[in-house]
Amino acid sequence: GSTSSYLPPPSLSSRRPCASLSISDHRSTSLQQYLIVKMITIPYLTALTTYFSYGLLFAFGQLRDFFRNLVDWWKASNLQGYAPICLGLEDFYIRRLYLRIQDCFGRPISSPPDAWFDVVERVSNDNNKTLKRTTKVSRCLNLGSYNYLGFAAADEYCTPRVIQSLKKYFASTCSTRVEGGTTALHSELEEVVADFVGKPAALVTGMGYVTNSAILPVLIGKGGLIISDSLNHNSIVNGARGSGATIRVFQHNTPSHLERVLREHIADGQPRTHRPWKKIIVVVEGIYSMEGEICKLPEIVSICKKYKAYVYLDEAHSIGAVGKTGRGVCELLGVDTADVDIMMGTFTKSFGSCGGYIAGSKELIQYLKYTCPAHLYATSISPPAAQQIISSIKVILGEDGSSRGAQKLAQIRANSNYFRSELQKMGFEVLGDNDSPVMPIMLYNPAKIPAFSRECLKRNVISRVGDMVGIKYFPAEPKKPQLEEGRVKVE
Amino acid sequence: MELSNNITTTFMNYMKNASDWVTFAYDAPFARAVLFGVPIGGHLFVEGLLLVVILFLLSQKSYKPPKRPLTNKEIDELCDEWVPESLIPPIKEEMEKEAPVLESCITSSAAGPHTTINGIDVVNFASANYLGLMGHEKLLESCISALEKYGVGSCGPRGFYGTIDVHLDCEARIARFLGTPDSILYSYGLSTMFSAIPAFCKKGDIVIVDEGVHWGIQNGLYLSRSTIVYFKHNNMESLRSTLEKVTQDNKRAKKLRRYIVVESVYQNSGQIAPLDEIIRLKEKYRFRVLLDESNSFGVLGKSGRGLTEHYNVPIDKVDIVTAAMGHALASEGGFCTGSNRVVDHQRLSSSGYVFSASLPPYLASAAITAIDVIEENPQLLTKLRDNVKTLCTGLLGIQGLEIASDILSPIVFLILKKSTGSLKNDLQLLQDIADRLTQKLKVLQVLKEHSVFVAPSKRSTLDKCNLPVGIRLFVSAAHTESDLQEAYESLKSVAASILTGQN
């Protein structure tokens, strides 16, 4: 049967309801920063009230389910022999907890996700089950989109070039890369990306999620071992599962635990047969989007070198946002890019575009071009998006003739650190490291999630709310609370 | 004699002593005591002793060889000894082949019906631009206005401020076009199927799938961990017998969900699935149908609504319909439609929707415009059908190759009549044909003669599909008569020269 996946009470050592802000670099006065703070122990009273509130919500939901079952027993079901799509408790969380606060998620916007944007207001006639759009919009401060370097809206350098490439190559190539989908623009893009990241060659796909899901099965199969950080993103988990290799997890960002896991598994060999492993890949992320922490890359790389494991670095959030020239965690932490075997990243966050890339040695990229399903079966990346990436990289590197790139990078660092310190002064409990643009603020109590979200909307500030326990069970749950305009609130 | 007598006497004495003791024990006062109303005989004393001995033996620990975990030094040695395989296998020759790079030419955009490769003008049969919407001015206009208004990317997943009003408009438009209650947009064509399937098929469910489906569906099924049963490619008899067998085997399958997964026009062979048969079987055996309409949306049916219109089946009989928009709609991304329940369920449990950034808004607005264009110009569909017919009739009698696809399918799939037996060699032969076609200009040295660009279908090492590889020709409504004539004549001559003696 199917596994029931309703919400269990949160454990103190794992995630708790929190808010996080995403700061984008912008030369306006808006303070958008991601704050990151180390794990703080929770006072007992807070923990108790949190557990109590979850328990109450759960009990209430069960009661309503009970009555619903009674009512349904009277009415004939219209399924007639088909098993229902969701059985029993599978969608308990969705029906009873999420639907009540559904208006805090999925808010549509009607302008580009810039520093200030227009949020469309929605009304509900049936108690939050369905929401309808109205024509009213409210202009809000954006602390909830992944717009680190401010490339989200129409940019003075990028947009004219993008429109030109649209006219030349059209919005889509309608074919795969190996057939008719490689244009001169794609080759240029791969060269530029490889240069920027610091590797000999790169491969670009049209979507970041698919990159992870399609690359890991090609590189490793049955008889291999994947050791991944416990808080890795869902795309990595999917890719690892799809590969058929054995998966083991090490404690989040703890190199000593990684070493112990590696030693134990190399000595033991494959499960049951004890044959030696074919290969071992360690998967880590540059900046973890939920915690806002920066990966301890130098230690992890040295451990992997010692035990001959391959390192796979996912820089979805860190590429373009950290480092002196924006080249990601390797530059920030001083790690040689030749030590990291496979570097992966996405273009959605800092470059204001879409797509993902893999960078590695020339042979690796050649092999991937020959076997990777994302390359052989999927439509190639849209040419205007490719042009946007090329132009934004040029701006970051200063090749467009202005110093906007350097300014943006300095601005986001300054913004992040300022905002973090201000929030901490205000007494918020903020997670994450310095310099990282992701700032989760702990709220703990689940009832505070919608309260915080709606209050912030009233004051025209947008962030994200959510509770992190649900990440493993329900994808919709990563919530980062909204943050108010720091300066205004302090006073 | 004396000795044995002595021994016997001594033995008898011992025995007598022992029996005296036993009798004494039996006759001892406590032996006759009455405990709790139960007379205790002397024999109970012996049994008590036995019990004590048994308990003593049981309480002894059984012998286990002592556990000796590996010492640190031993682990170090093992770690030093271990040598991993290299990350990638050694590069072979065929891997070094680069994909052809398209450049745009004056008459159309880069991947349009005419294009330039390495300086040679070719007719492009390798882009799935079925209705010729690539380069259409209306789409260009809507894209440009969307780019100027929204920028390129959407910078966020759908749950958190990545939902732009064009997404909601696009979903509503698609639902209106197809006649379903609602639809959901995905940001990539390939991820549509492999995110939608694990949202519905969980561990333990039964899925019956055609063996010729593409890699996205295979990966989705693998991730969903359900029981997968394949049936022969596009063979309804095989489907019926498989359904029969599965229903028999799983009598208690009341709580199990059962699905049939088919594609409307198979990418790997160009065949069209007979939907009316499938619906009949589905209703008889109570399965749900998942239909992938990537290559038939905008192509089949009187007004382009796909396979359901083609077979006159009401759309609500098919439970879940998905499609990639990168084919007829000349955009990117994918969508999924069905009942409200189906669509709402995916908004929270489909990983490719929740965990990934949303579709760039200009592509969504391109899709809306494309659907408007299709609705207003049904003559594009008739033109496409005529083109396919012309090409197929022109290709009859080609040497060494035969048409494996359906006459109505926009993909014309040519396979070798006599396969060489190995996938690699087949692919090599087909690649030779494709190369010769592109370079025909150099070979014949005839000026102003267009060459033809086709591509053989490639297989990844992860693909489990067993269907033969072939040359795929994507016919477009933008191809002219002369293009098609060029195509089939060149194909005939090149095939004749390379595949001599194979007929």
CSV table of C-alpha atoms in Angstrom, one decimal, chain A residues 37-350:
chain,number,residue,atom,x,y,z
A,37,VAL,CA,22.3,32.4,11.8
A,38,LYS,CA,23.5,29.3,13.4
A,39,MET,CA,21.1,26.9,15.0
A,40,ILE,CA,19.8,28.3,18.3
A,41,THR,CA,18.4,26.1,21.0
A,42,ILE,CA,14.7,26.8,21.6
A,43,PRO,CA,13.3,27.7,25.0
A,44,TYR,CA,11.1,25.0,26.5
A,45,LEU,CA,8.0,27.1,26.6
A,46,THR,CA,8.2,27.8,22.8
A,47,ALA,CA,8.7,24.2,22.1
A,48,LEU,CA,5.8,23.2,24.2
A,49,THR,CA,3.4,25.7,22.7
A,50,THR,CA,4.6,24.7,19.2
A,51,TYR,CA,3.9,21.0,19.8
A,52,PHE,CA,0.6,21.9,21.4
A,53,SER,CA,-0.5,23.9,18.5
A,54,TYR,CA,0.4,21.2,16.0
A,55,GLY,CA,-1.4,18.7,18.1
A,56,LEU,CA,-4.4,20.8,18.2
A,57,LEU,CA,-4.5,21.3,14.5
A,58,PHE,CA,-4.0,17.7,13.9
A,59,ALA,CA,-6.8,16.7,16.4
A,60,PHE,CA,-9.2,19.2,14.9
A,61,GLY,CA,-8.5,17.9,11.4
A,62,GLN,CA,-9.1,14.4,12.4
A,63,LEU,CA,-12.4,15.4,13.9
A,64,ARG,CA,-13.5,17.1,10.7
A,65,ASP,CA,-12.4,14.0,8.7
A,66,PHE,CA,-14.5,11.8,10.9
A,67,PHE,CA,-17.6,13.9,10.2
A,68,ARG,CA,-16.7,14.0,6.5
A,69,ASN,CA,-16.5,10.2,6.4
A,70,LEU,CA,-19.9,10.0,8.1
A,71,VAL,CA,-21.5,12.4,5.5
A,72,ASP,CA,-19.8,10.6,2.6
A,73,TRP,CA,-21.1,7.2,3.8
A,74,TRP,CA,-24.6,8.5,3.2
A,75,LYS,CA,-23.9,9.9,-0.2
A,76,ALA,CA,-23.0,7.5,-3.0
A,77,SER,CA,-19.6,7.8,-4.3
A,78,ASN,CA,-19.2,8.6,-8.0
A,79,LEU,CA,-16.0,6.7,-8.5
A,80,GLN,CA,-17.7,3.4,-9.4
A,81,GLY,CA,-15.0,0.9,-8.9
A,82,TYR,CA,-11.9,3.1,-9.3
A,83,ALA,CA,-9.7,3.6,-6.4
A,84,PRO,CA,-9.5,7.2,-5.2
A,85,ILE,CA,-6.5,9.2,-6.2
A,86,CYS,CA,-5.6,10.0,-2.6
A,87,LEU,CA,-6.4,7.4,0.0
A,88,GLY,CA,-7.1,8.1,3.6
A,89,LEU,CA,-4.4,10.1,5.3
A,90,GLU,CA,-2.3,10.9,2.2
A,91,ASP,CA,-3.7,14.3,1.7
A,92,PHE,CA,-4.6,15.0,5.3
A,93,TYR,CA,-2.1,17.8,5.5
A,94,ILE,CA,-3.3,19.4,2.4
A,95,ARG,CA,-7.0,19.3,3.2
A,96,ARG,CA,-6.9,20.2,6.8
A,97,LEU,CA,-3.9,22.4,7.4
A,98,TYR,CA,-2.8,23.8,4.1
A,99,LEU,CA,-6.1,24.8,2.7
A,100,ARG,CA,-6.9,27.0,5.7
A,101,ILE,CA,-3.9,29.2,4.9
A,102,GLN,CA,-3.9,28.7,1.2
A,103,ASP,CA,-4.1,32.4,0.5
A,104,CYS,CA,-0.5,32.9,1.8
A,105,PHE,CA,0.9,30.8,-1.0
A,106,GLY,CA,0.9,31.0,-4.7
A,107,ARG,CA,0.1,34.7,-4.8
A,108,PRO,CA,0.1,35.8,-8.4
A,109,ILE,CA,1.9,38.9,-9.4
A,110,SER,CA,1.4,41.1,-12.4
A,111,SER,CA,4.7,42.8,-12.8
A,112,PRO,CA,8.3,41.5,-13.0
A,113,PRO,CA,9.6,40.3,-9.7
A,114,ASP,CA,11.8,43.4,-9.1
A,115,ALA,CA,12.5,45.2,-5.8
A,116,TRP,CA,8.9,46.5,-5.8
A,117,PHE,CA,6.2,44.5,-7.5
A,118,ASP,CA,2.4,44.3,-7.9
A,119,VAL,CA,0.7,41.5,-6.0
A,120,VAL,CA,-2.7,40.6,-7.3
A,121,GLU,CA,-5.3,40.3,-4.6
A,122,ARG,CA,-7.5,37.3,-4.4
A,123,VAL,CA,-10.8,36.6,-2.8
A,124,SER,CA,-12.4,33.4,-1.7
A,125,ASN,CA,-16.1,32.7,-1.5
A,126,ASP,CA,-15.9,29.2,-0.1
A,127,ASN,CA,-13.6,29.5,2.9
A,128,ASN,CA,-10.2,29.4,1.1
A,129,LYS,CA,-10.9,26.3,-1.0
A,130,THR,CA,-10.7,28.2,-4.2
A,131,LEU,CA,-9.3,31.6,-4.8
A,132,LYS,CA,-10.3,34.0,-7.5
A,133,ARG,CA,-8.3,36.8,-8.9
A,134,THR,CA,-9.5,40.3,-8.7
A,135,THR,CA,-8.3,43.3,-10.7
A,136,LYS,CA,-6.9,45.0,-7.6
A,137,VAL,CA,-3.1,45.0,-7.1
A,138,SER,CA,-1.0,46.2,-4.3
A,139,ARG,CA,2.5,47.4,-4.7
A,140,CYS,CA,4.7,45.6,-2.3
A,141,LEU,CA,8.4,45.4,-1.3
A,142,ASN,CA,9.7,42.2,-2.6
A,143,LEU,CA,11.7,40.1,-0.2
A,144,GLY,CA,10.5,36.7,-1.5
A,145,SER,CA,11.8,36.2,-5.0
A,146,TYR,CA,15.2,34.9,-6.1
A,147,ASN,CA,16.3,38.1,-7.7
A,148,TYR,CA,19.8,38.4,-6.2
A,149,LEU,CA,21.4,40.7,-8.7
A,150,GLY,CA,18.4,42.5,-9.9
A,151,PHE,CA,18.2,41.1,-13.4
A,152,ALA,CA,14.6,40.1,-13.1
A,153,ALA,CA,13.0,43.1,-14.8
A,154,ALA,CA,13.9,44.6,-18.1
A,155,ASP,CA,17.5,45.6,-18.0
A,156,GLU,CA,19.1,48.4,-20.1
A,157,TYR,CA,21.9,46.2,-21.4
A,158,CYS,CA,20.2,42.8,-21.6
A,159,THR,CA,16.8,43.4,-22.9
A,160,PRO,CA,17.6,44.9,-26.3
A,161,ARG,CA,20.0,42.1,-27.0
A,162,VAL,CA,17.4,39.6,-25.9
A,163,ILE,CA,14.8,41.0,-28.3
A,164,GLN,CA,17.3,40.9,-31.1
A,165,SER,CA,18.1,37.3,-30.5
A,166,LEU,CA,14.3,36.6,-30.4
A,167,LYS,CA,13.9,38.0,-33.8
A,168,LYS,CA,16.9,36.1,-35.1
A,169,TYR,CA,16.4,32.7,-33.5
A,170,PHE,CA,12.8,32.8,-32.3
A,171,ALA,CA,11.4,31.8,-29.0
A,172,SER,CA,12.1,28.2,-29.3
A,173,THR,CA,14.1,25.8,-31.5
A,174,CYS,CA,11.4,23.1,-31.3
A,175,SER,CA,14.0,20.3,-31.4
A,176,THR,CA,16.5,18.6,-29.3
A,177,ARG,CA,20.1,19.6,-29.0
A,178,VAL,CA,21.5,16.7,-31.0
A,179,GLU,CA,19.1,17.2,-33.9
A,180,GLY,CA,18.2,20.7,-34.9
A,181,GLY,CA,18.4,22.5,-31.6
A,182,THR,CA,22.0,23.7,-31.4
A,183,THR,CA,22.5,27.2,-32.8
A,184,ALA,CA,25.5,29.4,-32.7
A,185,LEU,CA,24.0,31.0,-29.7
A,186,HIS,CA,24.1,27.8,-27.7
A,187,SER,CA,27.7,27.2,-28.5
A,188,GLU,CA,28.6,30.7,-27.4
A,189,LEU,CA,26.6,30.3,-24.2
A,190,GLU,CA,28.4,27.1,-23.3
A,191,GLU,CA,31.8,28.7,-23.8
A,192,VAL,CA,30.8,31.8,-21.8
A,193,VAL,CA,29.4,29.7,-18.9
A,194,ALA,CA,32.5,27.5,-18.8
A,195,ASP,CA,34.7,30.5,-18.7
A,196,PHE,CA,32.7,32.1,-15.9
A,197,VAL,CA,32.6,29.1,-13.7
A,198,GLY,CA,36.2,28.3,-14.2
A,199,LYS,CA,36.1,24.9,-15.9
A,200,PRO,CA,37.2,23.7,-19.3
A,201,ALA,CA,33.7,23.0,-20.7
A,202,ALA,CA,30.0,23.2,-19.9
A,203,LEU,CA,26.7,21.8,-21.0
A,204,VAL,CA,23.5,23.8,-20.8
A,205,THR,CA,20.0,22.4,-20.4
A,206,GLY,CA,16.6,24.2,-20.4
A,207,MET,CA,15.7,23.6,-16.8
A,208,GLY,CA,17.6,23.4,-13.6
A,209,TYR,CA,15.5,20.6,-12.1
A,210,VAL,CA,15.9,18.3,-15.1
A,211,THR,CA,19.7,18.9,-15.0
A,212,ASN,CA,20.1,17.1,-11.7
A,213,SER,CA,17.5,14.4,-12.5
A,214,ALA,CA,19.1,13.5,-15.8
A,215,ILE,CA,22.8,13.8,-15.0
A,216,LEU,CA,23.1,11.7,-11.9
A,217,PRO,CA,21.7,8.5,-13.5
A,218,VAL,CA,24.2,8.8,-16.3
A,219,LEU,CA,27.2,9.2,-14.0
A,220,ILE,CA,26.5,6.5,-11.5
A,221,GLY,CA,24.3,3.4,-11.5
A,222,LYS,CA,23.8,0.3,-9.5
A,223,GLY,CA,26.9,-0.6,-7.5
A,224,GLY,CA,27.7,3.0,-6.8
A,225,LEU,CA,27.3,5.1,-3.7
A,226,ILE,CA,25.9,8.5,-3.4
A,227,ILE,CA,26.5,10.4,-0.2
A,228,SER,CA,24.4,13.5,0.0
A,229,ASP,CA,23.8,16.2,2.5
A,230,SER,CA,20.7,15.7,4.6
A,231,LEU,CA,19.2,19.0,3.5
A,232,ASN,CA,19.7,18.6,-0.2
A,233,HIS,CA,17.2,19.8,-2.7
A,234,ASN,CA,14.4,17.6,-4.1
A,235,SER,CA,15.9,17.5,-7.6
A,236,ILE,CA,19.1,15.9,-6.3
A,237,VAL,CA,17.1,13.4,-4.3
A,238,ASN,CA,15.1,12.6,-7.4
A,239,GLY,CA,18.2,12.2,-9.5
A,240,ALA,CA,19.8,10.0,-6.9
A,241,ARG,CA,16.8,7.8,-6.7
A,242,GLY,CA,16.5,7.6,-10.4
A,243,SER,CA,20.1,6.4,-10.8
A,244,GLY,CA,19.6,3.2,-8.9
A,245,ALA,CA,22.7,3.7,-6.7
A,246,THR,CA,22.7,3.3,-3.0
A,247,ILE,CA,22.1,6.5,-1.2
A,248,ARG,CA,23.4,7.5,2.2
A,249,VAL,CA,23.0,10.8,4.0
A,250,PHE,CA,25.5,12.7,6.2
A,251,GLN,CA,24.6,15.3,8.8
A,252,HIS,CA,24.1,18.7,7.3
A,253,ASN,CA,27.4,20.5,6.7
A,254,THR,CA,29.4,18.4,9.1
A,255,PRO,CA,32.6,17.3,7.4
A,256,SER,CA,33.6,15.0,10.4
A,257,HIS,CA,30.4,13.0,10.0
A,258,LEU,CA,31.0,12.8,6.3
A,259,GLU,CA,34.4,11.3,6.9
A,260,ARG,CA,33.0,8.8,9.3
A,261,VAL,CA,30.3,7.7,6.8
A,262,LEU,CA,32.9,7.4,4.0
A,263,ARG,CA,35.3,5.3,6.1
A,264,GLU,CA,32.5,3.0,7.3
A,265,HIS,CA,31.1,2.5,3.8
A,266,ILE,CA,34.4,2.0,2.0
A,267,ALA,CA,35.4,-0.6,4.6
A,268,ASP,CA,32.0,-2.4,4.4
A,269,GLY,CA,31.5,-2.4,0.7
A,270,GLN,CA,28.2,-2.9,-1.0
A,271,PRO,CA,25.3,-4.0,1.1
A,272,ARG,CA,24.9,-7.7,1.5
A,273,THR,CA,27.6,-8.7,-1.0
A,274,HIS,CA,30.4,-6.6,0.5
A,275,ARG,CA,32.0,-6.1,-2.9
A,276,PRO,CA,33.9,-2.9,-3.2
A,277,TRP,CA,31.9,0.1,-4.5
A,278,LYS,CA,32.3,1.1,-8.1
A,279,LYS,CA,32.5,4.7,-7.4
A,280,ILE,CA,31.4,7.2,-4.7
A,281,ILE,CA,29.9,10.6,-5.4
A,282,VAL,CA,29.4,13.2,-2.6
A,283,VAL,CA,26.7,15.7,-3.4
A,284,VAL,CA,26.7,19.1,-1.6
A,285,GLU,CA,25.1,22.4,-2.3
A,286,GLY,CA,26.8,25.8,-2.3
A,287,ILE,CA,24.2,27.7,-0.4
A,288,TYR,CA,21.3,25.8,1.1
A,289,SER,CA,18.1,27.5,0.2
A,290,MET,CA,16.3,26.6,3.4
A,291,GLU,CA,18.9,27.3,6.0
A,292,GLY,CA,20.9,29.9,4.2
A,293,GLU,CA,24.2,28.3,5.2
A,294,ILE,CA,27.2,28.2,3.1
A,295,CYS,CA,28.7,24.8,2.5
A,296,LYS,CA,32.0,24.0,4.3
A,297,LEU,CA,33.6,23.3,0.9
A,298,PRO,CA,37.4,23.2,1.7
A,299,GLU,CA,37.1,20.6,4.3
A,300,ILE,CA,34.7,18.5,2.3
A,301,VAL,CA,36.9,18.6,-0.8
A,302,SER,CA,40.0,17.6,1.2
A,303,ILE,CA,38.1,14.7,2.7
A,304,CYS,CA,36.9,13.5,-0.7
A,305,LYS,CA,40.4,13.8,-2.1
A,306,LYS,CA,41.7,11.7,0.7
A,307,TYR,CA,39.2,8.9,0.2
A,308,LYS,CA,39.0,9.2,-3.6
A,309,ALA,CA,35.4,10.2,-3.8
A,310,TYR,CA,34.0,12.5,-6.5
A,311,VAL,CA,32.6,15.9,-5.5
A,312,TYR,CA,29.4,17.1,-7.1
A,313,LEU,CA,28.6,20.7,-6.2
A,314,ASP,CA,25.2,22.2,-6.8
A,315,GLU,CA,25.5,26.0,-7.0
A,316,ALA,CA,21.9,26.9,-7.6
A,317,HIS,CA,21.8,29.8,-5.2
A,318,SER,CA,25.4,30.7,-4.9
A,319,ILE,CA,26.5,31.2,-8.5
A,320,GLY,CA,26.5,34.9,-9.3
A,321,ALA,CA,25.6,35.9,-5.8
A,322,VAL,CA,28.7,35.3,-3.7
A,323,GLY,CA,32.4,35.6,-4.3
A,324,LYS,CA,34.3,38.7,-5.2
A,325,THR,CA,33.5,38.5,-8.9
A,326,GLY,CA,30.3,36.5,-8.5
A,327,ARG,CA,31.8,33.1,-9.4
A,328,GLY,CA,30.2,31.3,-6.5
A,329,VAL,CA,31.3,29.4,-3.4
A,330,CYS,CA,34.6,28.2,-4.9
A,331,GLU,CA,35.8,31.8,-5.2
A,332,LEU,CA,34.4,32.8,-1.8
A,333,LEU,CA,36.1,30.0,0.1
A,334,GLY,CA,39.2,29.8,-2.0
A,335,VAL,CA,38.7,26.3,-3.4
A,336,ASP,CA,40.4,25.5,-6.7
A,337,THR,CA,37.7,24.6,-9.3
A,338,ALA,CA,39.8,21.8,-10.6
A,339,ASP,CA,39.3,19.9,-7.3
A,340,VAL,CA,35.5,19.8,-7.7
A,341,ASP,CA,34.7,17.2,-10.3
A,342,ILE,CA,31.3,18.3,-11.4
A,343,MET,CA,29.8,21.7,-10.9
A,344,MET,CA,26.2,22.3,-11.5
A,345,GLY,CA,24.1,25.4,-11.2
A,346,THR,CA,21.0,27.1,-12.4
A,347,PHE,CA,20.4,30.4,-14.1
A,348,THR,CA,17.1,31.3,-12.5
A,349,LYS,CA,18.3,33.0,-9.4
A,350,SER,CA,21.1,35.4,-10.1
